[in-house]
Amino acid sequence: MGQKYLMKGNEAIAEAAIRNGCMHFFGYPITPQTEVSAYMSKVMPKIGGTFLQAESEIAAINMVLGAASCGIRAMTSSSSPGISLKSEGISYIAGSDIPCVILNVMRGGPGLGGIQPSQADYWQATKALGHGDFQLIAFAPATVQEIVDLMGTAFDLSDKYRVPALILADGMLGQMMEPVEFPENKGPSTAENKPYATTGTKESRKPNIVNSLYLKPDQLEKTIVERFKRYEVIKQNEVMVEEYLTEDADIITVAYGATARVVKTAVDKAREEGIKVGLIRPITIWPFPEKSIAEAAKKVNNMLVVEMSMGQMVEDVRLYANGQCDVSFFGRTGGIVPSPAEVLTEIKKLAGGAK
Amino acid sequence: MAEFKKTKGLTDAPFHYCPGCTHGIVHRLVAEVLEELGILGKTVGVAPVGCAVMAYDYFNCDMIQAPHGRAPAVATGAKRANPDNIIFTYQGDGDLAAIGTAETVHAATRGENITVIFINNAIYGMTGGQMAPTTLANQVTQTTPYGRDVTRAGFPIRMSEMLSTLEGVAYAERVTVDNVPNVRNAKKAIKKAFEAQINKKGFSIIEVLSTCPTNWGLEPVEALKWLRENMIPHYPLGVYKDNTEKGVF
Ligand SMILES: Cc1ncc(C[n+]2csc(CCOP(=O)(O)OP(=O)(O)O)c2C)c(N)n1
Ligand code: SF4
């Protein structure tokens, strides 16, 4: 600890995963996250870990299912179109209560879209990462350091609740270089304290079965209801949110990830001009910081949601603002990052009618 | 003479397979081999999607249930996690040769040190008898009601032949279980495939020509006859590759 490295986001992510005990990485190339694989391929063979370039994203996520079923920390990473392919495996992993970490360095979509930064996978990440009733714990870091710090949290919470964790970054974070500090290396994870792990019975216990199939509807319902009880505990205990200058604010902006950095700059500029504006930055987008939004909505007339999409998180903000204030939206999409000046203009429009 | 007993390799759960279906025989052979090789305690099986989807209830070892076709990828992950464990997949033809072709070919070409038990019954059993990649020319199925027209639906695929061209494959043999000598031979092949894995020689696959009396619309004994008369000519039995001495790397 203490030493700072200047590193690309994607490489820092890989190093952070290794330091958190992840010795098994399965990936498939796609811009803008390829450096994660490249880094893993360089380091893993030297430390006795696994880097495997799978034949597809579908195979990669299922390799994660196989490895993580054996009780060790396993990870895969991709970008938007690749995450769509992984959605089958993600649903099975969630349905089998197997922990793992999945990284999405988002690019513009739909379809092949583009390769520039985007936040157009918020709905996918929080509402529909595969078929069936399930959630992932989803983190939305805003700096390279935060990605590094959240990697440990993602693995720990995933293990604790047996719910897969998603880190939702974007091309900007993946590609930017920033100084970072890493935690101590925890050493390779083991199957210790993982009673479900398929490591062989040694003929001394009953077979462990990792499975997501329940042909009897009442049994399937039971497992889902049990899983949602765990989700409820996660919602109570694991929300992470940053509130910036919200105390005396007349206007609240809401943004996550790299966009939140742009918005923060705009907030500072607005403050210099005497406009009392604050920022709520969800760090976990699932569980969503419902309470922060609900409380703030009672105190202001306007909220402004800024995203690199046509507006996805804005629906959650409207839901939890629950009609207590106006919620407007500003977004750029297709791989365009909104500028602080654009956001400032939007803030000023609202300030005209502020309390 | 040795007493005929239940193998330790199987649990007490009764099979759900249809009367006359040969899935059950193959289960028993795999289980006996695991027991005889003394590897039950370190084996992890991967169950497919298909009629054998509930194989996880039957084998007396740790089991993972994979998405349709993805068993070789799941097995790859499990093997990489614990290289000393013995990992096998048990897959039907729809699973292995249609949706999971890429996973199968690439696990094989990587020389993944796993054993694949491949049940070829020339049809999709579980979903009610649709055409499989292995369905014979002119064979009537639910989705080839006029018989498989190869000009529209393509030709039946020979997986053992195809896979045996790949360098990563240590052992590939096609067997069947239509009579006692063939059952004995199938067991020998399965044992050899697991031994190849124990000795870290590379990817091994045993293709078992199997019956689906229910979806073929035949009595169990007629089904065996149909298998002999129609499947074996197209899918000849035998060893397609044996690199178990040298290994693939
Ligand atoms: C993604 C997906 N597609 C389709 C299915 C439906 N499905 C279940 S079993 C099966 C066919 C299995 O046939 P085969 O592998 O030949 O095994 P058999 O039932 O004959 O033993 C299909 C298509 C599924 N479960 N998942
Ligand atoms: S449907 Fe066919 S393959 Fe499936 S159990 Fe019945 S006979 Fe066997």
XYZ file of C-alpha atoms and ligand atoms in Angstrom:
638
model
C 0.000 0.000 0.000
C 1.085 3.544 -0.447
C 2.753 3.200 -3.807
C 0.986 4.956 -6.683
C 0.920 3.640 -10.212
C -0.165 5.492 -13.320
C -2.384 2.978 -15.060
C -5.070 2.560 -17.655
C -8.468 1.756 -16.154
C -8.680 -1.613 -17.891
C -5.280 -2.705 -16.609
C -6.000 -1.483 -13.098
C -9.196 -3.535 -13.104
C -7.237 -6.667 -13.960
C -4.577 -6.038 -11.310
C -7.272 -5.319 -8.706
C -9.022 -8.595 -9.497
C -5.801 -10.558 -9.063
C -5.053 -8.837 -5.751
C -8.495 -9.846 -4.573
C -7.743 -13.508 -5.100
C -9.106 -13.959 -8.610
C -6.743 -16.376 -10.356
C -9.140 -17.494 -13.088
C -10.062 -15.188 -15.931
C -11.990 -16.165 -19.059
C -12.487 -13.596 -21.803
C -13.010 -12.813 -25.441
C -11.675 -9.697 -27.226
C -13.874 -6.657 -27.751
C -13.118 -2.937 -27.765
C -12.919 -1.011 -25.455
C -11.960 -3.581 -22.800
C -9.327 -5.658 -24.555
C -6.541 -4.484 -22.241
C -8.152 -6.447 -19.402
C -7.470 -9.682 -21.280
C -4.062 -8.526 -22.445
C -3.022 -7.756 -18.871
C -4.363 -11.058 -17.577
C -2.579 -12.959 -20.330
C 0.685 -11.312 -19.325
C 0.406 -11.823 -15.570
C -1.575 -15.033 -14.986
C 0.950 -17.528 -16.404
C 3.637 -16.040 -14.164
C 1.643 -16.437 -10.966
C 0.084 -19.813 -11.670
C -3.322 -18.434 -12.591
C -5.579 -19.067 -15.568
C -5.995 -16.745 -18.502
C -8.082 -18.379 -21.166
C -9.240 -16.734 -24.368
C -12.509 -18.519 -24.975
C -14.033 -19.157 -28.395
C -16.891 -16.766 -27.616
C -18.414 -14.719 -24.843
C -20.921 -17.528 -24.355
C -18.124 -19.977 -23.661
C -16.264 -17.503 -21.439
C -19.189 -16.948 -19.075
C -19.849 -20.677 -18.898
C -16.198 -21.274 -18.025
C -16.783 -18.824 -15.192
C -19.823 -20.882 -14.182
C -17.668 -24.025 -14.103
C -14.748 -22.486 -12.250
C -16.832 -20.499 -9.759
C -18.947 -23.591 -9.019
C -15.718 -25.050 -7.670
C -15.633 -22.319 -5.028
C -12.918 -20.040 -6.353
C -13.078 -16.414 -7.468
C -13.539 -16.235 -11.223
C -14.127 -13.331 -13.540
C -14.952 -12.395 -17.096
C -15.061 -9.055 -18.831
C -16.552 -7.726 -22.019
C -18.254 -4.779 -23.658
C -21.893 -4.295 -24.591
C -22.457 -6.758 -27.495
C -20.417 -9.357 -25.633
C -22.425 -8.857 -22.460
C -25.584 -9.575 -24.454
C -24.059 -12.935 -25.385
C -23.148 -13.577 -21.784
C -26.691 -12.982 -20.622
C -27.609 -16.664 -20.986
C -24.778 -17.721 -18.693
C -25.424 -14.877 -16.274
C -29.012 -16.016 -15.818
C -27.832 -19.586 -15.127
C -25.173 -18.359 -12.684
C -27.764 -16.255 -10.850
C -30.182 -19.189 -10.842
C -27.460 -21.438 -9.428
C -26.486 -18.956 -6.675
C -22.862 -18.899 -7.787
C -20.723 -15.833 -7.035
C -18.500 -14.227 -9.678
C -17.587 -10.835 -11.089
C -18.516 -9.626 -14.555
C -17.154 -6.410 -16.014
C -18.953 -4.432 -18.716
C -16.920 -1.597 -20.240
C -19.846 -0.099 -22.141
C -19.740 1.141 -25.727
C -22.469 2.650 -27.872
C -25.307 0.433 -29.069
C -27.641 -1.101 -30.111
C -26.181 -3.731 -32.382
C -22.582 -3.247 -33.283
C -23.104 0.419 -32.424
C -19.732 2.061 -31.953
C -16.642 1.774 -29.812
C -16.849 5.064 -27.951
C -18.002 5.413 -24.316
C -21.663 4.982 -23.520
C -24.033 4.242 -20.670
C -26.730 2.658 -22.757
C -26.623 -0.669 -20.890
C -28.144 0.611 -17.626
C -31.447 -1.079 -18.287
C -29.687 -4.283 -19.207
C -27.506 -4.135 -16.088
C -30.236 -3.335 -13.599
C -33.366 -4.840 -15.110
C -32.676 -7.465 -17.727
C -29.315 -9.178 -17.697
C -30.874 -12.438 -18.786
C -34.210 -14.215 -18.533
C -36.077 -14.772 -15.306
C -36.589 -13.051 -11.967
C -33.156 -12.049 -10.752
C -30.798 -9.183 -9.972
C -27.067 -8.653 -9.956
C -25.255 -6.406 -7.517
C -24.189 -3.670 -9.925
C -21.454 -1.106 -9.291
C -20.845 2.057 -11.305
C -17.386 3.443 -10.492
C -16.396 6.956 -11.579
C -12.604 6.870 -11.295
C -9.886 4.333 -11.922
C -9.155 4.280 -8.179
C -12.797 3.588 -7.473
C -12.846 0.652 -9.886
C -9.881 -0.782 -8.031
C -11.541 -0.274 -4.650
C -14.872 -1.677 -5.818
C -13.299 -4.848 -7.194
C -12.734 -6.126 -3.655
C -16.232 -5.092 -2.594
C -17.710 -6.788 -5.662
C -15.998 -10.111 -4.953
C -16.728 -9.916 -1.210
C -20.431 -9.121 -1.577
C -20.827 -11.657 -4.349
C -19.363 -14.347 -2.098
C -21.351 -13.184 0.912
C -24.751 -13.226 -0.788
C -24.009 -15.767 -3.542
C -25.206 -13.214 -6.076
C -23.063 -12.411 -9.137
C -21.653 -8.884 -9.210
C -21.422 -6.601 -12.222
C -19.066 -3.694 -12.611
C -20.553 -1.263 -15.085
C -17.828 0.979 -16.452
C -17.600 2.707 -19.793
C -15.026 3.146 -22.516
C -13.831 6.404 -20.985
C -12.951 4.816 -17.637
C -11.456 1.758 -19.272
C -9.168 3.785 -21.485
C -8.164 6.683 -19.212
C -4.938 6.698 -17.222
C -4.996 7.826 -13.600
C -2.803 7.323 -10.564
C -3.985 4.398 -8.447
C -3.103 2.613 -5.235
C -3.768 -1.075 -4.857
C -4.678 -3.123 -1.805
C -2.306 -5.801 -0.504
C -2.477 -9.017 -2.496
C -4.808 -11.364 -0.622
C -3.413 -14.459 -2.335
C -5.453 -16.938 -4.395
C -9.000 -17.544 -3.223
C -9.932 -21.061 -2.113
C -13.091 -23.115 -1.735
C -12.904 -22.760 2.038
C -16.256 -21.723 3.548
C -18.010 -22.535 0.273
C -20.186 -25.490 1.252
C -21.747 -25.640 -2.219
C -18.449 -26.042 -4.086
C -18.129 -28.922 -6.531
C -14.607 -29.937 -5.640
C -15.217 -33.691 -5.359
C -16.968 -35.472 -2.507
C -13.790 -37.327 -1.358
C -16.514 -39.933 -0.735
C -16.960 -38.290 2.640
C -20.009 -36.138 2.016
C -23.122 -36.139 -0.144
C -22.639 -34.877 -3.712
C -22.911 -31.144 -4.225
C -25.156 -30.135 -7.096
C -24.955 -26.745 -8.777
C -28.220 -26.418 -10.612
C -30.829 -23.924 -11.721
C -33.542 -26.376 -12.811
C -36.669 -26.874 -10.694
C -39.354 -28.690 -12.621
C -41.923 -28.325 -9.856
C -43.313 -24.776 -9.948
C -43.739 -24.563 -6.180
C -40.093 -25.473 -5.643
C -38.928 -22.983 -8.243
C -41.035 -20.292 -6.636
C -39.546 -21.157 -3.255
C -35.963 -20.709 -4.463
C -36.815 -17.419 -6.158
C -38.621 -16.079 -3.116
C -35.626 -17.073 -0.959
C -33.276 -15.307 -3.410
C -35.399 -12.151 -3.304
C -35.193 -12.189 0.497
C -31.422 -12.027 0.072
C -31.881 -9.168 -2.405
C -33.920 -7.372 0.265
C -31.029 -7.693 2.752
C -28.684 -6.350 0.073
C -31.022 -3.404 -0.520
C -31.027 -2.642 3.206
C -27.283 -2.912 3.729
C -25.237 -2.444 0.622
C -26.373 0.752 -1.082
C -23.418 2.987 -1.948
C -23.935 6.598 -2.955
C -21.975 9.838 -3.015
C -23.806 13.055 -2.218
C -21.958 16.188 -3.276
C -23.125 19.640 -2.124
C -26.670 18.375 -1.662
C -27.274 19.848 1.827
C -28.360 23.359 0.758
C -29.098 22.564 -2.884
C -32.074 23.955 -4.791
C -31.362 21.742 -7.756
C -30.082 18.185 -7.619
C -28.264 16.538 -10.490
C -28.091 12.748 -10.683
C -25.386 10.974 -12.653
C -23.203 7.889 -12.356
C -19.854 6.678 -13.622
C -17.707 8.837 -15.880
C -20.676 11.133 -16.593
C -20.778 12.064 -12.911
C -17.293 13.574 -13.265
C -18.509 15.830 -16.062
C -21.546 16.778 -14.012
C -19.424 17.506 -10.945
C -17.397 20.019 -12.962
C -20.633 21.649 -14.119
C -21.928 21.715 -10.530
C -18.745 23.469 -9.367
C -19.043 26.032 -12.160
C -22.706 26.632 -11.319
C -21.823 27.118 -7.642
C -19.234 29.735 -8.668
C -22.108 31.548 -10.345
C -24.203 31.352 -7.193
C -26.536 28.559 -8.267
C -27.114 26.140 -5.405
C -26.828 22.799 -7.114
C -25.744 19.421 -5.820
C -25.036 15.950 -7.191
C -26.278 12.528 -6.180
C -24.004 9.856 -7.626
C -25.199 6.278 -7.297
C -22.149 4.049 -6.780
C -24.327 0.961 -6.669
C -26.946 1.218 -9.396
C -28.465 -1.972 -8.023
C -29.323 -1.677 -5.214
C -30.323 1.831 -6.265
C -29.983 4.665 -3.714
C -33.753 5.045 -3.479
C -33.683 6.843 -0.129
C -31.224 9.532 -1.277
C -33.467 10.313 -4.230
C -36.684 10.238 -2.209
C -35.287 12.497 0.531
C -33.791 14.973 -1.928
C -36.987 15.093 -3.990
C -38.838 16.422 -0.949
C -36.469 19.370 -0.676
C -36.000 20.628 -4.238
C -38.139 21.664 -7.165
C -35.928 20.168 -9.830
C -33.753 17.208 -10.475
C -31.606 16.877 -13.566
C -30.480 13.431 -14.631
C -27.504 13.288 -16.979
C -26.537 10.095 -18.797
C -24.652 8.900 -21.830
C -27.837 7.392 -23.235
C -31.295 8.458 -24.322
C -32.386 8.257 -20.689
C -32.463 5.027 -18.742
C -31.585 5.711 -15.095
C -33.892 8.724 -15.275
C -36.789 6.281 -14.995
C -35.532 5.053 -11.618
C -35.014 8.609 -10.448
C -38.608 9.470 -11.450
C -39.827 6.350 -9.684
C -38.213 7.236 -6.360
C -38.786 10.998 -6.664
C -42.391 9.864 -6.828
C -43.809 13.131 -8.116
C -42.301 15.215 -5.304
C -40.256 17.330 -7.736
C -39.748 17.764 -11.468
C -37.249 15.399 -13.034
C -35.662 16.474 -16.293
C -33.128 14.705 -18.417
C -30.103 15.597 -20.468
C -28.202 12.979 -22.394
C -25.830 12.426 -25.264
C -25.634 9.053 -26.881
C -23.948 7.105 -29.650
C -20.562 7.424 -27.959
C -20.606 11.168 -27.295
C -19.591 12.333 -23.832
C -21.635 15.332 -22.641
C -19.507 18.408 -21.949
C -19.520 20.362 -18.665
C -20.682 23.436 -20.617
C -23.708 21.573 -21.975
C -24.628 20.357 -18.506
C -24.138 23.845 -17.062
C -26.548 25.221 -19.654
C -29.150 22.667 -18.552
C -28.595 23.572 -14.894
C -29.029 27.261 -15.698
C -32.290 26.588 -17.516
C -33.616 24.973 -14.353
C -32.129 27.642 -12.063
C -34.459 30.168 -13.685
C -37.320 28.404 -11.967
C -35.497 27.254 -8.796
C -36.844 27.782 -5.263
C -19.350 -65.786 -9.673
C -19.539 -62.112 -8.775
C -22.869 -60.917 -7.479
C -24.660 -58.295 -9.640
C -25.043 -55.289 -7.353
C -25.926 -51.665 -7.628
C -22.860 -49.562 -8.316
C -21.663 -46.993 -5.773
C -21.410 -44.611 -8.718
C -25.184 -44.115 -8.785
C -27.492 -42.653 -6.156
C -30.754 -44.350 -5.180
C -32.848 -41.960 -7.281
C -34.899 -43.905 -9.843
C -34.189 -42.930 -13.489
C -36.926 -41.017 -15.277
C -35.952 -42.382 -18.705
C -38.576 -44.036 -20.918
C -38.776 -47.838 -21.017
C -36.175 -49.213 -23.413
C -34.186 -45.994 -23.571
C -30.449 -46.680 -23.518
C -29.562 -43.510 -21.567
C -29.946 -45.651 -18.434
C -27.450 -48.276 -19.578
C -24.864 -45.623 -20.376
C -25.381 -43.973 -16.978
C -24.703 -47.282 -15.323
C -21.541 -47.873 -17.391
C -20.126 -44.451 -16.577
C -20.945 -44.937 -12.893
C -19.308 -48.380 -12.786
C -16.178 -47.010 -14.428
C -15.946 -44.133 -11.923
C -16.299 -46.625 -9.096
C -13.829 -49.130 -10.513
C -11.209 -46.473 -11.197
C -11.636 -45.230 -7.624
C -12.253 -41.659 -8.763
C -15.829 -41.064 -7.592
C -14.633 -38.803 -4.781
C -12.746 -36.490 -7.093
C -15.082 -36.454 -10.058
C -17.256 -33.531 -11.110
C -19.860 -34.327 -13.756
C -21.518 -31.775 -15.988
C -25.127 -32.475 -16.932
C -26.553 -31.240 -20.250
C -29.910 -29.905 -21.346
C -31.795 -32.798 -22.913
C -33.240 -36.005 -21.544
C -30.175 -36.356 -19.293
C -30.731 -32.943 -17.729
C -31.355 -34.596 -14.364
C -28.172 -36.684 -14.516
C -27.124 -34.605 -11.508
C -29.602 -36.572 -9.421
C -28.241 -39.938 -10.547
C -24.439 -39.797 -10.467
C -23.010 -40.160 -6.989
C -20.434 -37.402 -7.421
C -20.431 -33.616 -7.480
C -22.417 -32.304 -10.446
C -22.958 -29.027 -12.279
C -25.929 -28.500 -14.559
C -24.897 -26.523 -17.653
C -26.895 -24.415 -20.111
C -27.881 -26.135 -23.368
C -24.723 -26.993 -25.300
C -22.303 -25.270 -22.950
C -21.194 -28.292 -20.927
C -17.672 -28.382 -22.453
C -17.142 -24.726 -21.471
C -18.442 -25.372 -17.947
C -16.186 -28.432 -17.759
C -13.249 -26.335 -18.949
C -13.796 -23.880 -16.109
C -14.086 -26.667 -13.544
C -10.950 -28.382 -14.859
C -8.949 -25.166 -14.800
C -10.116 -24.520 -11.243
C -9.034 -27.973 -10.043
C -6.802 -29.732 -12.584
C -6.574 -32.834 -10.388
C -10.300 -33.396 -10.384
C -11.807 -35.681 -13.008
C -14.343 -33.810 -15.103
C -16.832 -35.367 -17.477
C -19.738 -34.071 -19.505
C -22.733 -36.161 -20.518
C -24.444 -34.699 -23.583
C -27.035 -35.511 -26.205
C -26.635 -34.858 -29.926
C -28.760 -31.720 -29.945
C -26.722 -30.415 -27.037
C -23.290 -31.362 -28.359
C -23.673 -31.166 -32.120
C -26.120 -28.269 -32.591
C -26.227 -25.450 -30.050
C -22.954 -26.553 -28.454
C -20.863 -27.270 -31.550
C -18.486 -24.391 -30.908
C -17.986 -25.329 -27.252
C -17.360 -28.963 -28.223
C -14.941 -28.257 -31.066
C -12.958 -25.706 -29.094
C -12.685 -27.716 -25.878
C -11.458 -30.580 -28.074
C -8.999 -28.478 -30.018
C -7.606 -26.981 -26.813
C -6.870 -30.528 -25.727
C -8.904 -29.853 -22.616
C -8.215 -32.789 -20.330
C -11.859 -33.786 -19.876
C -14.022 -36.736 -20.906
C -17.162 -36.288 -22.979
C -19.881 -38.938 -23.070
C -21.906 -38.204 -26.190
C -25.314 -39.815 -26.621
C -26.273 -39.954 -30.284
C -29.903 -40.981 -30.650
C -30.448 -39.211 -33.962
C -33.196 -37.057 -32.513
C -34.086 -34.453 -29.889
C -35.594 -36.589 -27.167
C -36.620 -34.200 -24.476
C -38.459 -31.646 -26.583
C -40.526 -34.311 -28.264
C -38.640 -35.690 -31.243
C -37.493 -32.898 -33.514
C -34.701 -33.230 -36.071
C -31.195 -33.317 -34.600
C -27.980 -32.642 -36.524
C -27.518 -36.426 -36.377
C -30.968 -37.273 -37.785
C -30.489 -39.607 -40.748
C -31.420 -38.700 -44.311
C -35.132 -39.391 -44.881
C -35.720 -40.013 -41.159
C -39.140 -38.827 -40.055
C -39.163 -36.556 -37.018
C -41.556 -33.963 -35.675
C -39.835 -31.251 -37.728
C -39.029 -33.436 -40.742
C -42.509 -34.905 -41.156
C -41.759 -35.937 -44.757
C -38.359 -37.343 -43.832
C -35.121 -35.374 -43.578
C -34.632 -33.846 -47.005
C -30.888 -33.263 -47.152
C -31.270 -30.667 -49.882
C -33.162 -28.512 -47.391
C -32.015 -29.676 -43.983
C -28.419 -30.666 -44.714
C -26.635 -33.919 -44.021
C -26.325 -35.811 -40.745
C -23.108 -34.858 -38.972
C -20.466 -37.390 -37.904
C -18.932 -35.887 -34.791
C -16.393 -38.573 -33.906
C -14.886 -38.447 -37.380
C -14.813 -34.658 -37.348
C -13.351 -34.333 -33.874
C -10.709 -36.952 -34.535
C -9.080 -34.553 -37.015
C -8.282 -32.174 -34.142
C -4.876 -32.332 -32.528
C -6.220 -31.827 -29.019
C -8.194 -35.076 -29.087
C -6.461 -37.969 -27.342
C -9.212 -40.520 -27.735
C -12.371 -40.763 -29.826
C -14.399 -43.944 -30.132
C -17.933 -44.702 -31.284
C -19.716 -47.529 -29.496
C -23.256 -48.722 -28.955
C -25.181 -50.652 -26.315
C -27.570 -52.723 -28.420
C -26.391 -56.125 -27.131
C -24.253 -57.617 -24.368
C -20.917 -57.709 -26.215
C -21.409 -54.125 -27.357
C -22.307 -53.044 -23.822
C -19.061 -54.643 -22.602
C -17.138 -52.908 -25.353
C -18.769 -49.576 -24.555
C -17.684 -49.908 -20.950
C -14.120 -50.650 -22.027
C -14.118 -47.538 -24.201
C -15.531 -45.355 -21.431
C -12.902 -46.670 -19.052
C -10.156 -45.956 -21.536
C -11.441 -42.407 -21.999
C -11.351 -41.754 -18.246
C -7.911 -43.340 -17.979
C -6.695 -40.974 -20.687
C -7.885 -38.107 -18.503
C -6.342 -39.551 -15.340
C -3.039 -39.797 -17.198
C -3.501 -36.207 -18.463
C -3.379 -37.188 -22.138
C -5.924 -34.720 -23.526
C -9.553 -34.561 -24.650
C -11.462 -37.831 -24.850
C -14.898 -38.475 -26.299
C -17.013 -41.600 -26.414
C -19.953 -41.414 -28.805
C -22.659 -43.900 -27.900
C -25.289 -44.765 -30.505
C -28.394 -44.803 -28.386
C -32.115 -45.406 -28.795
C -35.111 -43.163 -28.350
C -38.018 -45.621 -28.645
C -40.498 -42.949 -27.588
C -39.717 -40.442 -30.314
C -38.806 -42.996 -32.942
C -42.265 -44.472 -32.326
C -40.894 -47.979 -31.912
C -41.039 -50.742 -29.301
C -37.752 -51.022 -27.381
C -36.645 -54.192 -29.220
C -37.597 -52.766 -32.627
C -35.669 -49.616 -31.695
C -32.505 -51.644 -31.161
C -33.078 -53.251 -34.549
C -33.612 -49.836 -36.164
C -30.372 -48.605 -34.601
C -28.468 -51.602 -35.993
C -29.977 -51.358 -39.448
C -29.969 -47.599 -39.934
C -27.603 -45.845 -37.573
C -24.575 -48.133 -37.572
C -24.204 -48.030 -41.381
C -24.055 -44.231 -41.274
C -22.158 -44.031 -37.990
C -19.679 -46.936 -38.085
C -18.521 -48.206 -34.704
C -14.847 -48.133 -33.851
C -11.873 -46.167 -32.625
C -11.420 -42.944 -34.590
C -8.406 -41.676 -32.747
C -6.125 -43.116 -30.122
C -3.320 -40.893 -28.957
C -3.497 -42.127 -25.380
C 0.072 -43.419 -25.298
C 1.819 -40.222 -26.304
C -0.783 -37.669 -25.288
C -1.638 -34.611 -27.333
C 0.990 -32.132 -26.141
C -31.191 -22.357 -25.070
C -32.116 -23.506 -25.158
N -32.674 -23.822 -26.354
C -33.531 -24.847 -26.437
C -33.851 -25.593 -25.347
C -34.855 -26.698 -25.486
N -34.289 -28.050 -25.486
C -34.313 -28.812 -24.380
S -33.709 -30.339 -24.621
C -33.435 -30.014 -26.268
C -32.919 -31.057 -27.194
C -32.041 -32.031 -26.535
O -31.752 -33.030 -27.404
P -30.480 -33.906 -27.266
O -29.328 -33.066 -26.850
O -30.321 -34.654 -28.525
O -30.752 -34.866 -26.020
P -31.873 -35.973 -25.809
O -33.035 -35.269 -25.221
O -32.149 -36.601 -27.122
O -31.256 -36.916 -24.837
C -33.820 -28.715 -26.579
C -33.739 -28.128 -27.929
C -33.268 -25.218 -24.116
N -33.540 -25.849 -22.969
N -32.383 -24.201 -24.056
S -37.505 -39.293 -24.946
Fe -36.132 -40.700 -25.957
S -34.065 -40.169 -25.248
Fe -35.561 -39.248 -23.867
S -35.801 -40.699 -22.187
Fe -37.415 -41.102 -23.651
S -36.568 -42.641 -24.994
Fe -34.865 -41.767 -23.866
